[in-house]
Short mmCIF file of C-alpha atoms in Angstrom, two decimals:
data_model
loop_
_atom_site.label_atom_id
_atom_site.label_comp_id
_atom_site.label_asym_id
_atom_site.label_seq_id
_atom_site.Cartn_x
_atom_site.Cartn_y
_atom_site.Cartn_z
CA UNK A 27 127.38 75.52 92.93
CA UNK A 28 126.86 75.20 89.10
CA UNK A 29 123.45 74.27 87.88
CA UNK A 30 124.05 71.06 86.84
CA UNK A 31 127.12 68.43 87.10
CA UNK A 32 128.85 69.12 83.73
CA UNK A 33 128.28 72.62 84.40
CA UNK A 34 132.09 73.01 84.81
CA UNK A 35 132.91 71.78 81.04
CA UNK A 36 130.71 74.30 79.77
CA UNK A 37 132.08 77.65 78.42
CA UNK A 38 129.91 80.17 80.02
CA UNK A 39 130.08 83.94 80.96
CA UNK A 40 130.01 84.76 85.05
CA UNK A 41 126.72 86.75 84.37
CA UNK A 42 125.08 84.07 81.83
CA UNK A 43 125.78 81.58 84.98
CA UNK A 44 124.44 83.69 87.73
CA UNK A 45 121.28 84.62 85.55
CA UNK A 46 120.58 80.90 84.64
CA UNK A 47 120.98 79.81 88.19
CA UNK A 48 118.52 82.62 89.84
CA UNK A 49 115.54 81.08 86.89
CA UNK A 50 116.48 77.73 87.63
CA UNK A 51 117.21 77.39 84.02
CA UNK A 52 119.69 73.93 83.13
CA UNK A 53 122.63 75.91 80.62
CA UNK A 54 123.34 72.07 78.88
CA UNK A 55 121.95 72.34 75.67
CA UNK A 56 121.83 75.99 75.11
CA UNK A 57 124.08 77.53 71.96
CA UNK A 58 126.57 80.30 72.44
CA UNK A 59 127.02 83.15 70.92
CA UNK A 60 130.19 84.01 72.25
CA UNK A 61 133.61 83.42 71.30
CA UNK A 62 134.50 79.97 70.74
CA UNK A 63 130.61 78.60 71.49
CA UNK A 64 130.32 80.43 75.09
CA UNK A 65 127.44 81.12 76.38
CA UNK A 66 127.19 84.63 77.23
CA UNK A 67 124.03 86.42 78.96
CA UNK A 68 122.00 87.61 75.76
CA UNK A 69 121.90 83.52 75.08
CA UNK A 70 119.92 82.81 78.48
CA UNK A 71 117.75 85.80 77.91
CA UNK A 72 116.93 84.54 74.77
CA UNK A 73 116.22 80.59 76.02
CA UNK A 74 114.31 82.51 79.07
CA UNK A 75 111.70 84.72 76.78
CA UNK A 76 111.64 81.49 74.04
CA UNK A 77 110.36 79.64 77.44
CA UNK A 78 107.24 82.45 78.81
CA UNK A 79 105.98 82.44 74.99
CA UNK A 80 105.89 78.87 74.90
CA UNK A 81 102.34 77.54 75.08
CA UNK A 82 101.70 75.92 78.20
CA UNK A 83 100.40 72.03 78.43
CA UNK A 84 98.95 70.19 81.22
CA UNK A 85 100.52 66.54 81.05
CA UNK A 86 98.45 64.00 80.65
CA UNK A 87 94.71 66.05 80.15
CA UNK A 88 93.38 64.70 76.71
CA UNK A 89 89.94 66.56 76.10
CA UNK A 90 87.45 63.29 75.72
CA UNK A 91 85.71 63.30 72.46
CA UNK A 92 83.06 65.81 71.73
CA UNK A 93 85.12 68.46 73.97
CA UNK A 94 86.71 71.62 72.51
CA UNK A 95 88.44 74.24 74.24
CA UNK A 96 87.59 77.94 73.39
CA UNK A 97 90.72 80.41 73.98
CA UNK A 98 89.84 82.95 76.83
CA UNK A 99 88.23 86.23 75.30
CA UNK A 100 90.35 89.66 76.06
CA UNK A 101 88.39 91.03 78.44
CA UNK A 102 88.01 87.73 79.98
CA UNK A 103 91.55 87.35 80.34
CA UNK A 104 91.64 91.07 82.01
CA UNK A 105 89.43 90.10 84.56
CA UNK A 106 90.80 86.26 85.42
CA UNK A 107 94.98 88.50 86.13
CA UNK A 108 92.43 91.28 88.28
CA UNK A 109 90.71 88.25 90.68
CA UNK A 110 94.04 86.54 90.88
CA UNK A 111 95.80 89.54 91.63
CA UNK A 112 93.38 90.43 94.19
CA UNK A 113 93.46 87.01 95.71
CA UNK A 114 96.63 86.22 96.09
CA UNK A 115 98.41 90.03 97.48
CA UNK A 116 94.85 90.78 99.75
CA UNK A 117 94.52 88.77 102.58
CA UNK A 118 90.78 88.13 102.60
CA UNK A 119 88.93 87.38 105.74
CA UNK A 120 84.77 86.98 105.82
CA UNK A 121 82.15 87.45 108.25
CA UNK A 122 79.30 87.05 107.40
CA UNK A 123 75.32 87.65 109.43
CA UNK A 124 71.46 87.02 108.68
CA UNK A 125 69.29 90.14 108.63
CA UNK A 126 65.62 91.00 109.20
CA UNK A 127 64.22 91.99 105.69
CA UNK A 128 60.66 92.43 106.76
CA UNK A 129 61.14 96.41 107.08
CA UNK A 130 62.12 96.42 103.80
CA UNK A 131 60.01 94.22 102.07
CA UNK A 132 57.03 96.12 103.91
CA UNK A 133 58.03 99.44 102.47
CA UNK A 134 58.33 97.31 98.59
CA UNK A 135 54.63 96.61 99.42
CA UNK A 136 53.59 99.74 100.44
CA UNK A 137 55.05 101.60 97.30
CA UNK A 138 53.37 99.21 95.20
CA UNK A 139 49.94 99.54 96.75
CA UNK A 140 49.90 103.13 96.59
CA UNK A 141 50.33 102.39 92.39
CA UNK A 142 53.86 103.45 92.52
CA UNK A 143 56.74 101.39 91.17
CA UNK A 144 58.79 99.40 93.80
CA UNK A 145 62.93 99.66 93.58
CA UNK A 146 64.04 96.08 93.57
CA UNK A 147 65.45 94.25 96.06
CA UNK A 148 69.10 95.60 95.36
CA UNK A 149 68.43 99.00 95.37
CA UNK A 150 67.07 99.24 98.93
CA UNK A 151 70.26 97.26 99.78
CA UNK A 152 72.74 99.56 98.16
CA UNK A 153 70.79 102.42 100.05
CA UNK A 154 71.54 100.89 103.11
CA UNK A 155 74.84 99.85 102.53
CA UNK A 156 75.71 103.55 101.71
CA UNK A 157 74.04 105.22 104.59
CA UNK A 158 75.80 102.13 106.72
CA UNK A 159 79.19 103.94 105.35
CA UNK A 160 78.23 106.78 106.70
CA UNK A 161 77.60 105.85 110.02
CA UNK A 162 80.68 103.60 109.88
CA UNK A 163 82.71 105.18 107.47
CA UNK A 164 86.14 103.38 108.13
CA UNK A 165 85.26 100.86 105.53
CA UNK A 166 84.87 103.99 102.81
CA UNK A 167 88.70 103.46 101.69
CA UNK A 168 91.70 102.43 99.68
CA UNK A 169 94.66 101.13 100.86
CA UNK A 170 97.56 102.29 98.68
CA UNK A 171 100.96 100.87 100.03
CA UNK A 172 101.62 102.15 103.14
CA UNK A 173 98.70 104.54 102.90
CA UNK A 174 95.01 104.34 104.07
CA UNK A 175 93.20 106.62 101.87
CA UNK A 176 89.17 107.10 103.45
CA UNK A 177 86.85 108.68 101.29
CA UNK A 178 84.58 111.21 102.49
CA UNK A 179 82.00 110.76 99.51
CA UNK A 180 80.03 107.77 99.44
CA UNK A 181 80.57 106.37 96.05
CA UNK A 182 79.71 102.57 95.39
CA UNK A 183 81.34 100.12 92.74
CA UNK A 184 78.30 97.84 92.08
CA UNK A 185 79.00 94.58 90.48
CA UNK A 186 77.59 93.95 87.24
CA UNK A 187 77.26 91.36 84.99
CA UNK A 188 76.71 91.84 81.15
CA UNK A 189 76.88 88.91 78.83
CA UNK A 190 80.48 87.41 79.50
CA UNK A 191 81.30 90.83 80.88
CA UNK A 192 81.77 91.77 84.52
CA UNK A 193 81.61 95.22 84.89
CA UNK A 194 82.01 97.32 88.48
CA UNK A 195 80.43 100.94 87.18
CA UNK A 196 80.28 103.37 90.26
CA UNK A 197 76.93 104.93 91.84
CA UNK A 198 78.34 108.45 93.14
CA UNK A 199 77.47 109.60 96.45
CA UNK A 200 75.05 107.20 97.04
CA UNK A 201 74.19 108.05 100.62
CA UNK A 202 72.47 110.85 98.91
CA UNK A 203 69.75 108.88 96.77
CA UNK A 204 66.57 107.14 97.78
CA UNK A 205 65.75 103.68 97.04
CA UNK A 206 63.76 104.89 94.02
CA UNK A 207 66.80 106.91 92.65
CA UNK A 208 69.46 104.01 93.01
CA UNK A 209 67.09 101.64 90.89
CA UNK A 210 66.29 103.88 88.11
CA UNK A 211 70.28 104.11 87.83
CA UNK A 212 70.90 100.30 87.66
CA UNK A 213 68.31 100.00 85.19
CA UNK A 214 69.74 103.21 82.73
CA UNK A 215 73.49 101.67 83.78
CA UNK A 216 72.43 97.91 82.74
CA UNK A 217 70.26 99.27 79.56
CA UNK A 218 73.29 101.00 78.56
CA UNK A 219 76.10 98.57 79.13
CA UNK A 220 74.40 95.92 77.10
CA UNK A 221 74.14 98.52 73.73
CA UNK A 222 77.60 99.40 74.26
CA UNK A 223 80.53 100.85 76.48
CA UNK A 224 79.87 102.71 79.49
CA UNK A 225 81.36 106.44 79.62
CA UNK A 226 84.73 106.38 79.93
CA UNK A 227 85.70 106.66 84.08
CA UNK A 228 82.29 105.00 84.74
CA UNK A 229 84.03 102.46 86.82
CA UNK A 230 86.56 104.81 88.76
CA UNK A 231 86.73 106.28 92.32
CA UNK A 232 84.64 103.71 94.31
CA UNK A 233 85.62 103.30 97.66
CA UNK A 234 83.64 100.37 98.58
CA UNK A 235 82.21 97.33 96.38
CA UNK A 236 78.91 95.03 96.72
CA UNK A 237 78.51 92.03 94.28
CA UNK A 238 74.60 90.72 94.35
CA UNK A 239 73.72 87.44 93.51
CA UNK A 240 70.39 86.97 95.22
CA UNK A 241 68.13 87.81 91.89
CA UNK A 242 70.01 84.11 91.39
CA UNK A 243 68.80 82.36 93.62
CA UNK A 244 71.90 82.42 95.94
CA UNK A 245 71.95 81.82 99.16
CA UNK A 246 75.21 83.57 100.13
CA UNK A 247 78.87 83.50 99.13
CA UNK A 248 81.89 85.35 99.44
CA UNK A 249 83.43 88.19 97.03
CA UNK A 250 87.28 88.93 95.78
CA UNK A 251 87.98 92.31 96.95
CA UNK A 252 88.95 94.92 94.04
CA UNK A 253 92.07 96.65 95.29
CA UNK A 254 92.88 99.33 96.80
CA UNK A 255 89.26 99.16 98.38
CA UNK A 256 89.57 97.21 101.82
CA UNK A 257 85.85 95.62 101.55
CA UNK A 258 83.27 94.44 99.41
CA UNK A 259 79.95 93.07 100.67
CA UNK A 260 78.19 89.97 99.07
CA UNK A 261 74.34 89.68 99.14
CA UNK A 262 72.55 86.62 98.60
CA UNK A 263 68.72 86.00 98.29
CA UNK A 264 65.76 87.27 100.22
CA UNK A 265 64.01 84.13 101.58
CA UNK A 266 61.78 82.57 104.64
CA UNK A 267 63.09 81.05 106.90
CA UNK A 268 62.27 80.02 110.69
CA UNK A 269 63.12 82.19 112.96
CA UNK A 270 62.66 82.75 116.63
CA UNK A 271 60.76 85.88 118.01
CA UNK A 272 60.06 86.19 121.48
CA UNK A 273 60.69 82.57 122.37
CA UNK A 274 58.15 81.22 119.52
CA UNK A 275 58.99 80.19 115.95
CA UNK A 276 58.18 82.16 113.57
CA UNK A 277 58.37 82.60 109.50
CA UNK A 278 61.14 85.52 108.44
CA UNK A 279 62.31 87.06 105.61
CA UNK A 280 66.10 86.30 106.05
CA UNK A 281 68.61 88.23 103.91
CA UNK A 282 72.39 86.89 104.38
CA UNK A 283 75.53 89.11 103.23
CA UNK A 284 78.81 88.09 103.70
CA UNK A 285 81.51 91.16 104.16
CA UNK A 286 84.93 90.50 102.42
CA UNK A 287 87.62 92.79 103.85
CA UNK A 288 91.38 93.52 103.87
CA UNK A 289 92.81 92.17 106.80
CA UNK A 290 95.99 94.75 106.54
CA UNK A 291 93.34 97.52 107.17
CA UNK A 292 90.52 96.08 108.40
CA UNK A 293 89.89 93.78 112.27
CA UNK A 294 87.20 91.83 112.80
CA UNK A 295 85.59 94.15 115.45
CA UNK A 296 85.80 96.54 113.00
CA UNK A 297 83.85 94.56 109.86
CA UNK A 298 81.58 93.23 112.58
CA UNK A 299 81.17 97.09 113.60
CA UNK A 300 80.41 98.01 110.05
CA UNK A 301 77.52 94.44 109.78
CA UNK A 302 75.73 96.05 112.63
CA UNK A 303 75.51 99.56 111.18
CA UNK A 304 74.06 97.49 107.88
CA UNK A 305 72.07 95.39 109.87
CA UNK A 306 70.18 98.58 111.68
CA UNK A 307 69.76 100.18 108.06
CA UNK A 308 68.04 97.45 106.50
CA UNK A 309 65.80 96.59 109.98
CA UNK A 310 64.86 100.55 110.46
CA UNK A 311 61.55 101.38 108.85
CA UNK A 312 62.72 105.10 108.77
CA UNK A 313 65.46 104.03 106.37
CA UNK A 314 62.64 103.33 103.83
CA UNK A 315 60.65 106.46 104.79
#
């Protein structure tokens, strides 16, 4: 069945038919270029690419007055076809838990009172997501079509924001560094991102991502995944809250995270697995030794 009614009347090639039909493209009012007017295939190529260059409008959106739209930047445009891609081919799932902070937050204090300088917030949590890889190292990987590659080096794509830039450099073999090596690299990585381009491969090879939004004021959230990796972690904001110990109420210092995993690689006893092995990490005082 032709496209259209008067599809019949109208002199057109087999393959300019069959091509029209599969991108739902009406052939009245295209020209041919074949013999005697017909439309051949080269004419519904040529209507098909005129249509994908065309600017885009959304019907009936007038920008009110003292509006103005601003045209994407490059990189910006890069990294809105990345999310989407990575939303719409991953099938996300989330689980998320509160954790105990007060080990960590102890050791911050310690460091400082013996008139040393205290790693921030997320370095200690980027040590003990990497040493939580290596305890649970199933969440270390790519998956590459068929394919789950695991990593046996623990190197972390950290999430980092620069100006309109969102960049994911990798800390290598994280598991390996202290809390006071991780920070000194975010700081050097940061300094150097916003004077100019990081090193060329800075941002290739991690196996696992964490995006931290806590120095925001954020609560917790969830995080795209960057493909192949099968999990990123999301870390919100340090903050007291009540909490319950030994049947009283008591003041904490909560710390949510929210894992985002591929469901194709990853179960939920497995993320939940993986939270636990975070969860003992950030709780253990010997982690901050």
């Amino acid at each position: 069945m032709d496209l259209a009614p008067n599809a019949a009347r109208l002199f057109a090639s087999p393959a300019a038919r069959a091509l029209a039909r599969t991108a739902g493209l009406p052939l009245q009012g295209l020209r041919g270029s074949g013999p005697g007017g017909r439309i051949v295939r080269a004419d519904v190529q040529a209507a098909l690419g005129a249509r994908s260059t065309a600017p885009e409008e959304a019907p009936g959106w007038e920008l009110p007055p003292g509006s103005r739209a601003e045209p994407l930047s490059t990189l910006r445009r890069a990294i809105a076809r990345r999310m989407a891609a990575a939303a719409r081919e991953a099938p996300h799932f989330f689980v998320e838990i509160d954790v105990d902070a007060q080990a960590m937050l102890a050791a911050r204090a310690a460091w400082r009172a013996q008139g040393g300088p205290a790693p921030a917030v997320g370095a200690c949590v980027l040590r003990a997501v990497a040493l939580a890889l290596r305890d649970e190292p199933e969440l270390n990987a790519w998956l590459q079509g068929e394919q789950l590659v695991r990593h046996e080096a623990v190197d972390l794509s950290v999430a980092m924001s620069v100006g309109t830039a969102l960049l994911m450099p990798v800390l290598r073999q994280a598991d390996r560094q202290d809390a006071h090596g991780i920070d000194r690299w975010l700081r050097e990585t940061r300094a150097r991102a916003e004077t100019g381009p990081l090193p060329p491969g800075s941002s290739r090879g991690g196996g696992f991502a964490v995006s931290n939004l806590g120095g925001h004021g954020v609560r917790a959230f969830t995080a795209i995944l960057q493909p192949p990796q099968v999990g990123i972690l999301a870390v919100g904001e340090v903050q007291q809250r009540p909490v319950v110990r030994d049947g009283a109420l008591a003041v904490g210092q909560q710390l949510t995270v929210t894992l985002s995993v591929d469901h194709r690689a990853v179960d939920g006893a497995l993320a939940a697995r993986w939270l636990q092995a975070f969860r003992r990490r950030i709780e253990d005082a010997q982690t901050w030794a």
